CSV table of N, CA and C in Angstrom, one decimal:
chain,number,residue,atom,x,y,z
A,174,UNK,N,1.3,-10.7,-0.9
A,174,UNK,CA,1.0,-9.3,-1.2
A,174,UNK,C,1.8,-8.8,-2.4
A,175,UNK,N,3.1,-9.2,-2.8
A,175,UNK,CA,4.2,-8.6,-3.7
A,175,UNK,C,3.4,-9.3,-5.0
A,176,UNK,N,2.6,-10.4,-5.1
A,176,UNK,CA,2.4,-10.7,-6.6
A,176,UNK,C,0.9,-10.0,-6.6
A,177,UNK,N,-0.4,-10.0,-5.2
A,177,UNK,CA,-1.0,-9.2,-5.8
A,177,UNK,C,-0.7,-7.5,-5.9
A,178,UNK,N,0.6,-7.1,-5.7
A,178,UNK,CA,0.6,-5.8,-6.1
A,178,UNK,C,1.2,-5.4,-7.4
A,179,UNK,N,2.5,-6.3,-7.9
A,179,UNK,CA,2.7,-6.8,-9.4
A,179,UNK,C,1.1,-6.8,-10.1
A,180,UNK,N,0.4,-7.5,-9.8
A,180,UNK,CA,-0.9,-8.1,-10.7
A,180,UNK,C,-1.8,-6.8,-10.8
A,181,UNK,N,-2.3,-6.4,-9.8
A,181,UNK,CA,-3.2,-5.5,-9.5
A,181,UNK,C,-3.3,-3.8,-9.9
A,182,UNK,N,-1.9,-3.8,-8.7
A,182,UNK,CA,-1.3,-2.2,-9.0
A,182,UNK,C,-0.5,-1.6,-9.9
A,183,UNK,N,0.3,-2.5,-10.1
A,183,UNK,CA,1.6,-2.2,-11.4
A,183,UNK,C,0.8,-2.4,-13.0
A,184,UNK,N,-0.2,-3.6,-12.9
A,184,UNK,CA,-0.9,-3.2,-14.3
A,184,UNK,C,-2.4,-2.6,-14.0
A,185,UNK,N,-2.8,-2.0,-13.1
A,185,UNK,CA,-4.1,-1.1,-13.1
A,185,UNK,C,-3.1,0.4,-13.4
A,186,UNK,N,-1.7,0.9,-13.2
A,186,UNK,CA,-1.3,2.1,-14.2
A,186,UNK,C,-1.6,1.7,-15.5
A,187,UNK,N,-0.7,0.5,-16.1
A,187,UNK,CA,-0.7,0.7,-17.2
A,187,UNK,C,-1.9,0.5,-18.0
A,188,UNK,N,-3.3,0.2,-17.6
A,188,UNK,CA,-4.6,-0.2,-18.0
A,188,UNK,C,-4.9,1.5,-18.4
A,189,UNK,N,-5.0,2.3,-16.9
A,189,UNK,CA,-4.8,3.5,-16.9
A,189,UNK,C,-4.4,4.4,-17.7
A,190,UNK,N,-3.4,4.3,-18.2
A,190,UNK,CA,-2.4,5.0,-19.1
A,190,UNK,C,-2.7,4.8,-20.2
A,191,UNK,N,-3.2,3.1,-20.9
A,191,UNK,CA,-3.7,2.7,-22.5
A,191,UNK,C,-5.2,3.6,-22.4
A,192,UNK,N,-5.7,3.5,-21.8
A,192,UNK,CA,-7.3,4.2,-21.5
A,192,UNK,C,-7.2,5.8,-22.1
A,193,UNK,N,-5.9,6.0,-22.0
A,193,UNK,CA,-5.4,7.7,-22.3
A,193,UNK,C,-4.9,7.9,-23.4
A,194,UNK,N,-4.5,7.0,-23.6
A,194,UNK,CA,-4.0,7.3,-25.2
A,194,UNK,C,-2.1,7.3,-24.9
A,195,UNK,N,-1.7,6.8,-23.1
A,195,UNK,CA,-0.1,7.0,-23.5
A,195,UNK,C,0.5,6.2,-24.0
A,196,UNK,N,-0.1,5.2,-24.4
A,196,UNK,CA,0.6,4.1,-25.2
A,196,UNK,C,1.4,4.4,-26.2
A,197,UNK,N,0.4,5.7,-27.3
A,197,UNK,CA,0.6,6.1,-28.9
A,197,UNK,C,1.5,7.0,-28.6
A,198,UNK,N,1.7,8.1,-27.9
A,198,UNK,CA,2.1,9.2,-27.3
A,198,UNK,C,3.8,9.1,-26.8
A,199,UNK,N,4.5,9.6,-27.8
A,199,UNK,CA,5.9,10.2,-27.7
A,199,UNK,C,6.2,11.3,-25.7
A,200,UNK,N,7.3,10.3,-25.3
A,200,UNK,CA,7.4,11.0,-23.9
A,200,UNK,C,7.7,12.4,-24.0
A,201,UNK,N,7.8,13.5,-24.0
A,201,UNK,CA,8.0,14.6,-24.8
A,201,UNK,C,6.3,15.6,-24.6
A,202,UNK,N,5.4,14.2,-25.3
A,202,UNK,CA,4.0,14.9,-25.5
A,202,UNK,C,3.0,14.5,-24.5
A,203,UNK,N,3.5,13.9,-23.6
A,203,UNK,CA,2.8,13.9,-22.1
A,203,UNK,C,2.4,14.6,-21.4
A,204,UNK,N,1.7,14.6,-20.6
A,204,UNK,CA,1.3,16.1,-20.0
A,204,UNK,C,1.8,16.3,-18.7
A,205,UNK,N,2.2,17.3,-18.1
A,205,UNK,CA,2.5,17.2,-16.7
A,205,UNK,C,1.8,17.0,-15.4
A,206,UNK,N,0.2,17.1,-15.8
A,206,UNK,CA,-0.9,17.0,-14.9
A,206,UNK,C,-1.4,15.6,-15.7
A,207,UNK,N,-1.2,14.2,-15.8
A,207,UNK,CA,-1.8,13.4,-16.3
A,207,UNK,C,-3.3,13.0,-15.5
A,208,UNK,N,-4.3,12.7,-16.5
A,208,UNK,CA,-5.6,12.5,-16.0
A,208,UNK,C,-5.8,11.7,-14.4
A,209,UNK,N,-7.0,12.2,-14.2
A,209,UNK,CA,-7.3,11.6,-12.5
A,209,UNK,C,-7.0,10.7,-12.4
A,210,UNK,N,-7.1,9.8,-13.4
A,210,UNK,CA,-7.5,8.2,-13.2
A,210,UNK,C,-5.9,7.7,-13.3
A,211,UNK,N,-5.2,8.5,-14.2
A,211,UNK,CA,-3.3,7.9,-14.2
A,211,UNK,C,-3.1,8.0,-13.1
A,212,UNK,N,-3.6,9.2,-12.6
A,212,UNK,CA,-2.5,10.2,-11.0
A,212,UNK,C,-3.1,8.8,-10.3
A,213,UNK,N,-4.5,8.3,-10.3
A,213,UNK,CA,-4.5,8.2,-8.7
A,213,UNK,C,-4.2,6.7,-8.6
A,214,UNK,N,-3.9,5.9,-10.1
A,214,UNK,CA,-3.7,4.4,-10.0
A,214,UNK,C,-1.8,4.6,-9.8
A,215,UNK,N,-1.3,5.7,-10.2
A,215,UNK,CA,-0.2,5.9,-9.9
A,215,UNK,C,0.6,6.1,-8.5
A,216,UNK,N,-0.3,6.8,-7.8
A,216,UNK,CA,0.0,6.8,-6.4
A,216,UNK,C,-0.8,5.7,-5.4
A,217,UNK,N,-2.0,5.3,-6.0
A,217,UNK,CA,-2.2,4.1,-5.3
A,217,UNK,C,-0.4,2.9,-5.3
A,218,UNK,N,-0.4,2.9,-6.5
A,218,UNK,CA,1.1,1.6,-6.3
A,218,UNK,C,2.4,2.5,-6.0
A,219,UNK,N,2.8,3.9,-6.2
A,219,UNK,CA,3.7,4.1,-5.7
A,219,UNK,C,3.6,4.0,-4.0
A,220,UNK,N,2.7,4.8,-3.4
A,220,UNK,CA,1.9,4.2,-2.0
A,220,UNK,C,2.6,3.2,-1.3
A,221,UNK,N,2.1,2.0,-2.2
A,221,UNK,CA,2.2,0.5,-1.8
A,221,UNK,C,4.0,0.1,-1.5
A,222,UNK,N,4.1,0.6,-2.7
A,222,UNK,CA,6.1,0.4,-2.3
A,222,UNK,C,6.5,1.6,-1.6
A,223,UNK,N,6.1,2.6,-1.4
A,223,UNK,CA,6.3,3.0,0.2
A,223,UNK,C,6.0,2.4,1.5
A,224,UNK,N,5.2,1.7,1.5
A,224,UNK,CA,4.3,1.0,3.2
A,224,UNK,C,5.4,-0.1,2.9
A,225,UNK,N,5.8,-1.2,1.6
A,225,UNK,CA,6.5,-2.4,1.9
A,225,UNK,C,7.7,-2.6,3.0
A,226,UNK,N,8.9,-1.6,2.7
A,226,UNK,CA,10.1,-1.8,3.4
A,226,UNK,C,10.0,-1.8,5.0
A,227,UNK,N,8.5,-1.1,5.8
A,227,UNK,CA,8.6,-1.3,7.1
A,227,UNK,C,8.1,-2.5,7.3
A,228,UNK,N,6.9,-2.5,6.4
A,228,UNK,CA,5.7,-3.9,6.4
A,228,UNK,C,6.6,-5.0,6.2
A,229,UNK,N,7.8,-5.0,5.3
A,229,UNK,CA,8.8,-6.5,5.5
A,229,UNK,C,9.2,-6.5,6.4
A,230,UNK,N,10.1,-5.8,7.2
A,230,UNK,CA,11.1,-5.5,8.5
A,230,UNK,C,10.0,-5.6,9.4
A,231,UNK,N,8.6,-5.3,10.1
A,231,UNK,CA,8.0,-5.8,10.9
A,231,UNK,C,7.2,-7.2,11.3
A,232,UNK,N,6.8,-7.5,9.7
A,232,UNK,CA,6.3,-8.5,9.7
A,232,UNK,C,7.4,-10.1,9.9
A,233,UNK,N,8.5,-9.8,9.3
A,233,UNK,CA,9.3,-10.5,9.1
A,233,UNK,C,10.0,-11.1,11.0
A,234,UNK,N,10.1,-9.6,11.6
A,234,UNK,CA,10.9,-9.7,13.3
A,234,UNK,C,10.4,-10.1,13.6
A,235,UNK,N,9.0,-9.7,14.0
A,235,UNK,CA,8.2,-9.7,14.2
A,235,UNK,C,7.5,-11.1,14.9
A,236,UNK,N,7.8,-12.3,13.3
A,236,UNK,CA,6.9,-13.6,13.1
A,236,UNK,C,8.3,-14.6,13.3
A,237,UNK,N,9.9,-13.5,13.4
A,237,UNK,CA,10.8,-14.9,13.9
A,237,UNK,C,10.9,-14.6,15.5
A,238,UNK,N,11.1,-13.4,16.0
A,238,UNK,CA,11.2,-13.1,17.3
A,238,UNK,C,10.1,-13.4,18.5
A,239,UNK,N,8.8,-13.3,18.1
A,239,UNK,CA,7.8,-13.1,19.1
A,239,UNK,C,6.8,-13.7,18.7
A,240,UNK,N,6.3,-13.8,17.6
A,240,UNK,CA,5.2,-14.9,17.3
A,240,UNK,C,4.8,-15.5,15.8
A,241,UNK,N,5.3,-16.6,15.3
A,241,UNK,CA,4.6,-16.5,14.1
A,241,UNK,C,3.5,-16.8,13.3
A,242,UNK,N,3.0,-17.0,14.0
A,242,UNK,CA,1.5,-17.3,14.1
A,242,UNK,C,0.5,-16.0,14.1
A,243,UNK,N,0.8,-15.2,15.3
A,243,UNK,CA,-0.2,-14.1,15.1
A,243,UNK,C,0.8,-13.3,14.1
A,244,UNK,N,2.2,-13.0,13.8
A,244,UNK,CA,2.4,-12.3,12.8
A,244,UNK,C,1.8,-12.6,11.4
A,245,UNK,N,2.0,-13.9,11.3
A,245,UNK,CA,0.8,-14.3,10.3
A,245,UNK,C,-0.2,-13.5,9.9
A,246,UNK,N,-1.1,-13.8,11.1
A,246,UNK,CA,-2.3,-12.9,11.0
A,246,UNK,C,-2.2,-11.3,11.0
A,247,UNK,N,-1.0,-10.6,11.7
A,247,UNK,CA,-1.1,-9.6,11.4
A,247,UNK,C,-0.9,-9.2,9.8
A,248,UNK,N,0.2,-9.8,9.2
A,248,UNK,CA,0.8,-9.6,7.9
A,248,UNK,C,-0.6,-9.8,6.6
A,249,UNK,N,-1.0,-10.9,7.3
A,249,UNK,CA,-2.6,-11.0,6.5
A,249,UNK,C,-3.7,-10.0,6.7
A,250,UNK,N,-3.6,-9.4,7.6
A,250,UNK,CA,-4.1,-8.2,7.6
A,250,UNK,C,-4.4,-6.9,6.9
A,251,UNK,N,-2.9,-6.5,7.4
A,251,UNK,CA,-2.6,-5.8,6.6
A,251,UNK,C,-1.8,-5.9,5.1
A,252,UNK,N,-2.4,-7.0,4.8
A,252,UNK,CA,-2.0,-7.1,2.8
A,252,UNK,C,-3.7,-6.6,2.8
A,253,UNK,N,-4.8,-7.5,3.2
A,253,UNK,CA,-5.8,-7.1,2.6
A,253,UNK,C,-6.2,-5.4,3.3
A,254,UNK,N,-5.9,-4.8,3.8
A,254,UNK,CA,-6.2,-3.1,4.0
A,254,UNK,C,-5.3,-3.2,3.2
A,255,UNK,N,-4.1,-3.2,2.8
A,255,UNK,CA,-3.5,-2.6,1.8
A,255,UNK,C,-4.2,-2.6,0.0
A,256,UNK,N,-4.9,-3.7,0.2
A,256,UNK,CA,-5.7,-3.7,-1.1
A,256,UNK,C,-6.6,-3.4,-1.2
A,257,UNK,N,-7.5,-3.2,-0.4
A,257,UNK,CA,-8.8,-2.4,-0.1
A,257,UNK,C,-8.5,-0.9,-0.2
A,258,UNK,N,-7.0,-0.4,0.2
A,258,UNK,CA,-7.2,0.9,0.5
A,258,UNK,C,-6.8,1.5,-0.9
A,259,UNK,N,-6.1,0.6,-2.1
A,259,UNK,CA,-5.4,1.1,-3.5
A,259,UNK,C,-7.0,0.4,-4.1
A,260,UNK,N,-7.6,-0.2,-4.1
A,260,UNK,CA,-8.9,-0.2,-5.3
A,260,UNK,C,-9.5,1.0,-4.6
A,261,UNK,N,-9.7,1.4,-3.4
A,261,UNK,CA,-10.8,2.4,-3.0
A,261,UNK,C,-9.7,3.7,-3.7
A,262,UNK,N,-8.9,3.8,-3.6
A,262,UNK,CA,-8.0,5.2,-4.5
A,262,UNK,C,-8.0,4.7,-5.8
A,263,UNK,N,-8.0,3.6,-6.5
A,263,UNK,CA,-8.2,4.5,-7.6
A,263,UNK,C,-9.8,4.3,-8.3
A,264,UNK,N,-10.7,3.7,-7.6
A,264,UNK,CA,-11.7,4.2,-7.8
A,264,UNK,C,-12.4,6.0,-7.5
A,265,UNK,N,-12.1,6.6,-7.0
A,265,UNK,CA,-11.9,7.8,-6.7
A,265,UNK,C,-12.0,8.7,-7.4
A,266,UNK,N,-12.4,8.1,-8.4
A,266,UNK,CA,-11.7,9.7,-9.6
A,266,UNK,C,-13.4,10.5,-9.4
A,267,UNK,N,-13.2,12.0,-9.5
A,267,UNK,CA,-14.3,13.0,-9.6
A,267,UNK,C,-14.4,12.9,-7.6
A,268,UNK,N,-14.0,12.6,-6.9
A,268,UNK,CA,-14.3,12.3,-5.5
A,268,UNK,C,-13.1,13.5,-4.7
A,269,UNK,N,-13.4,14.3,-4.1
A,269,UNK,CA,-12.6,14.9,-3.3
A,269,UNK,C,-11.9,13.9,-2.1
A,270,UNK,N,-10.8,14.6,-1.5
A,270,UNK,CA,-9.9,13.6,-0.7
A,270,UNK,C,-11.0,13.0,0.6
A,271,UNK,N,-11.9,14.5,1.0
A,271,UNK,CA,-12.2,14.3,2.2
A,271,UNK,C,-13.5,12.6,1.9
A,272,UNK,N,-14.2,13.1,0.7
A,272,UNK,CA,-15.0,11.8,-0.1
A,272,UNK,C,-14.3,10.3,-0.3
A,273,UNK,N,-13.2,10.6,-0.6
A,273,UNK,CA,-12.4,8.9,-0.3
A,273,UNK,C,-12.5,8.1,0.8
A,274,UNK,N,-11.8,8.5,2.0
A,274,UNK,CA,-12.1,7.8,3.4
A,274,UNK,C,-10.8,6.9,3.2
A,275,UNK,N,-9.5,7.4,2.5
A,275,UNK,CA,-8.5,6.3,2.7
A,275,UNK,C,-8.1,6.4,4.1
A,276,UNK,N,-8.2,7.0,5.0
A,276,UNK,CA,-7.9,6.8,6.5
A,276,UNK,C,-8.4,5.0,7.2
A,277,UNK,N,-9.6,5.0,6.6
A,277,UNK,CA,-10.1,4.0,7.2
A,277,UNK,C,-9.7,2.7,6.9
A,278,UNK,N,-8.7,2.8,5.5
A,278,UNK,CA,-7.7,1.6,5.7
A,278,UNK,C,-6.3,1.9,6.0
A,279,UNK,N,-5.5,3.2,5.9
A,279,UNK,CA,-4.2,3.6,6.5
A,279,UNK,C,-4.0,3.4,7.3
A,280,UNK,N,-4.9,4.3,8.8
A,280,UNK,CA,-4.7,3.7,10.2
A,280,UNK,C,-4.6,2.7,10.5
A,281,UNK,N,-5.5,1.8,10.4
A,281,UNK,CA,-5.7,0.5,11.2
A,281,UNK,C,-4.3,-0.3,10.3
A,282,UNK,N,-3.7,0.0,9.4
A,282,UNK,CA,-2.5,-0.3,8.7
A,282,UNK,C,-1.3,0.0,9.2
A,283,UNK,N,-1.3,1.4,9.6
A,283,UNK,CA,0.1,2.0,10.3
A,283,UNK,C,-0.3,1.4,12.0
A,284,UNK,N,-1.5,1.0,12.3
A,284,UNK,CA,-1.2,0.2,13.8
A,284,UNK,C,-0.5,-1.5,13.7
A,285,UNK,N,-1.0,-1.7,12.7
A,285,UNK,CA,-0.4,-3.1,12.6
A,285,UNK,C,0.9,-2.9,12.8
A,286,UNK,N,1.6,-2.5,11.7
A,286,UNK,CA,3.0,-2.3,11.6
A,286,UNK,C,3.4,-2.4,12.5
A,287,UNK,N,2.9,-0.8,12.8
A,287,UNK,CA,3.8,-0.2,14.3
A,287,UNK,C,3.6,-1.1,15.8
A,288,UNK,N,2.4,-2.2,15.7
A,288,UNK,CA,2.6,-3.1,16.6
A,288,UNK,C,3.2,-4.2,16.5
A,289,UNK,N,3.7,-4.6,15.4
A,289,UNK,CA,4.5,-5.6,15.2
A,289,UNK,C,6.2,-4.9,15.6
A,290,UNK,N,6.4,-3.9,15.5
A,290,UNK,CA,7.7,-3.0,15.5
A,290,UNK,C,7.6,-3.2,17.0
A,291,UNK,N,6.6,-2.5,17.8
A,291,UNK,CA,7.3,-2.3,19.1
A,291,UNK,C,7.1,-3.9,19.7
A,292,UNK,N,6.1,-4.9,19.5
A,292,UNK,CA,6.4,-6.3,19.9
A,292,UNK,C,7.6,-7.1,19.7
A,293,UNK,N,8.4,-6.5,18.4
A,293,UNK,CA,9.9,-6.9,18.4
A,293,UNK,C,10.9,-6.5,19.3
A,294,UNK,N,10.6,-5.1,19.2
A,294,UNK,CA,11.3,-4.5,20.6
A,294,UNK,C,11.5,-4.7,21.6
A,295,UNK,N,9.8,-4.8,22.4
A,295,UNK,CA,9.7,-5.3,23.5
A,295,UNK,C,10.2,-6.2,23.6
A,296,UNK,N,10.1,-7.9,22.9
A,296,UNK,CA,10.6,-8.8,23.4
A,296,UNK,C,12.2,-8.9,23.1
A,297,UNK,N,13.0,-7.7,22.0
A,297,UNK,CA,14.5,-7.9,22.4
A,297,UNK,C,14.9,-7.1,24.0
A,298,UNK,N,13.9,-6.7,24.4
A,298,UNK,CA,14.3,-5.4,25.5
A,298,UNK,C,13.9,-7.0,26.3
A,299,UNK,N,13.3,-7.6,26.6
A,299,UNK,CA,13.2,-8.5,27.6
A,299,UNK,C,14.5,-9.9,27.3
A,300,UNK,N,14.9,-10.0,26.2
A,300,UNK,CA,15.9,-11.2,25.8
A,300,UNK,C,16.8,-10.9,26.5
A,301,UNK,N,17.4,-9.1,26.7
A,301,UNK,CA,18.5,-8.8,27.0
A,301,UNK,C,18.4,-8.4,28.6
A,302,UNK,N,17.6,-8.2,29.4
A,302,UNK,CA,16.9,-8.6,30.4
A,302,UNK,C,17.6,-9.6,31.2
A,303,UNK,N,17.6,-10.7,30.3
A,303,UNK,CA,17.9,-11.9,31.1
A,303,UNK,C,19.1,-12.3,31.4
């Protein structure tokens, strides 16, 4: 996931940004409302390095504590919603929020996680059990 979001998201800004002319452009003469298409390839990848720090810490306990096999599959999961849900934002532009439908990859995203989080738990709450 970390090289397709290097590859994908970190240079779909700067694709973004040459498309606008900020290449030529003195920081100074930028604008504070940058075009649809900067904003939303920009919060598509800022996004992404928000969701990572839990998505490593669950995925990671997760696949040494309780299973790593289906953590596997969870972590594979959710890399591909995570990529589906940053092309479908920054495809977006001219589209109101309620018109995107980023829910439909977020959710099913923040379940993963958050079932990999309490499956760590649970099985330290049963280690110490014993």
């Amino acid at each position: 996931f970390i090289t397709s979001y290097s590859l994908w998201d970190v240079m779909a800004v700067g694709i973004a940004k040459a498309r606008h002319g900020f290449m030529t452009k003195p920081y100074g003469s930028l604008q504070s409302h940058p075009p649809e298409e900067v904003y939303f390839a920009m919060r598509a990848q800022s996004n992404q390095v928000e969701q990572m720090p839990g998505f490593i810490v669950a995925s990671l306990s997760f696949s040494l504590f309780v299973n790593g096999k289906v953590g596997a599959v969870l972590a594979l999961l959710w890399a591909v919603l995570r990529r589906l849900y940053a092309s479908c934002f920054r495809a977006s532009v001219g589209k109101t929020f309620n018109q995107i439908g980023l829910s439909r990859f977020t959710i099913p995203a923040y379940f993963i996680v958050n079932s990999m989080l309490m499956g760590t738990a649970v099985q330290c709450a049963r280690s110490l059990s014993k």
